[in-house]
Amino acid sequence: MRVWRDFSDVPADLGRTVVTIGNFDGMHRGHRHVVAQAREVARRVGVDHVIAVTFDPHPIAVLRPDHAPAALTSIAERTRLMAEAGVDDVLVIPFSRDIAAWSPQEFIDRIIVDTLHARAVVVGANFRFGNRAAGDCNLLRAVGTEKDFELEEVTLDGGPQVWSSTYVRTCLAAGDVSGAAEALGRPFTTRGIVVKGDQRGRELGYPTANVAVGEGAAAPADGVYAGRLTVLDGPDAGTTYPAAISVGTNPTFAGERERRVESYVLDRDDLRLYDREVEVAFVERVRGMARFDSVEELLEAMAGDVADTRRALGL
């Protein structure tokens, strides 16, 4: 799959395509439903090239930075999930205030017609575009008649709760990783490089792989979770381990303020994960974050967390 990060990167001889447009953050079940429809439309109109258009950064991060939503996926992860869902290539539009000022007609002409040569456009029923979000599906359908592309308007998927990135963020903010997984169609994950922490976990008999929560990245509410850690590089790349996962700032020890994801791989103290990339998947919430008055109380709670993690993972 090719990932184009500028309009000029798109080949001039691209040919006719089927285009789907959206933020696609998280690539949840609703997004995958739209991509599946795009593939079906491509089959029907005799086009074998489905292109997804997404934006980086998120438009709200440019237009209202104080209200920018936490990112469920990086662009790299998003494009990987798009490829798995059936997208052939991705155009990542570097969103700016200049692009935000485009009229709906300019958006259609410059992206859908001139750059991607769309034979059909497939979007969710609530899709809006152009300056002040003035464009909608009715306009796309009308312009398509003139510009030789058809519109497929996809009814929002899910129920009774419609699947959306906002819904996934709401679940994560409440610590409801099971609800997030239902909407995503897979457990919520976070990726990062394992960094050396204060090594208190190792001293207590529970060595952890620590990954910082990146600025602007989504993460579950502070607490303890059952899940899995997968190593992404090195000779054992692809190996997955059951893990008890702590998210937060470790309130038992004063002075710790950095929010991080700390994964204790069950029954393993021999793994060497520093400076390696890992993926942490959240399966079930075990408990909320708590402050303990003594190390002994903390150790008792950690033993309980490990037992609860085993039960949650069916071990």
Phi, psi and omega in degrees: 000135176267144176239112180262131183250009176203153181301325182291344179283340184286128181301139180293333182263033186301324185086182182285147184220167166252129188245134171236141190230137175172175176286325177056027181289123182093339184042060181281184186298327177295317178298317182293329176295319179296316180296320178300320177295322178298320178295321179293319177297318179302318178298318184292321184268002176076032177242135184251020185232109178256124181243133174259137176249126177226180188229142176214119002285177176302136182309322180294329178295336178270317187276326180217074188305327182290346182246014183296131179288149175296138183281127177282331182217149169285166177300320180298316180291321181298314181293325177297317180292325176298316179298318178298327183281344178121009177280140179274313180218160182231134170255114177264110181276123177287092190293139181212171177294330177297315179292323178299333182277352178298139173291160175305321179295319179295321177302314180297311185296313189282326184261303189287319186267300189286324184270315188253355173050051187294134168267333176207153177236131181237118182218163174292156186298337182263015184295131176229152184202167178082174183307128181057026178054039184282339181273146179216187182295326178299317179292317179302318182295317181293315180292326180300325178299322180280323188262006175068046166220151178254160181247133171247113181263117187263125176297137181299137188264155179112170178163144358294343178267122178292133179292129178204160177296324178297319178297318179298317179297322179296318177299314182297320180297334178266001183077010183273075182289336176293317177295321177298318180296323179298318180287323181284333187082012180191161177298146173293139180231157170228146181239153176177175178270133179288126181247156179281125178261211180276355177063023176295323180301317179297319180296330182270358180095009180229073180296137184238151171265117188257128177234127179290144172281112184296152179299128180083001181266145178283150174205156177297160177302154179307136181160190180244137186226152168269138180190205182218147176244129178243129176279131187255350179219173180087181185296334179256026179305135181096352179283132182245137181235145172290143185212146167265127191239130176251132175242128178146204186244009178059072187291346180294330182251122184294149174092352180269120185237340183287127179278131183211166176253119182244119184248121173262112177286121187303129172065019180233126173234013184251000183283141178244098190246357180304137178067014177251152180274134179227160173240131180248123181251133182259124184256313184206144177282133178265312178194168174281171179286143181219155175255132182251147185279346181209160177296325179298317178296321179297316180298321178297318179294321181294322176298319177295322179298318180296318179297318180293325178296317178302315181296315182298326182267000178071033181264000000 
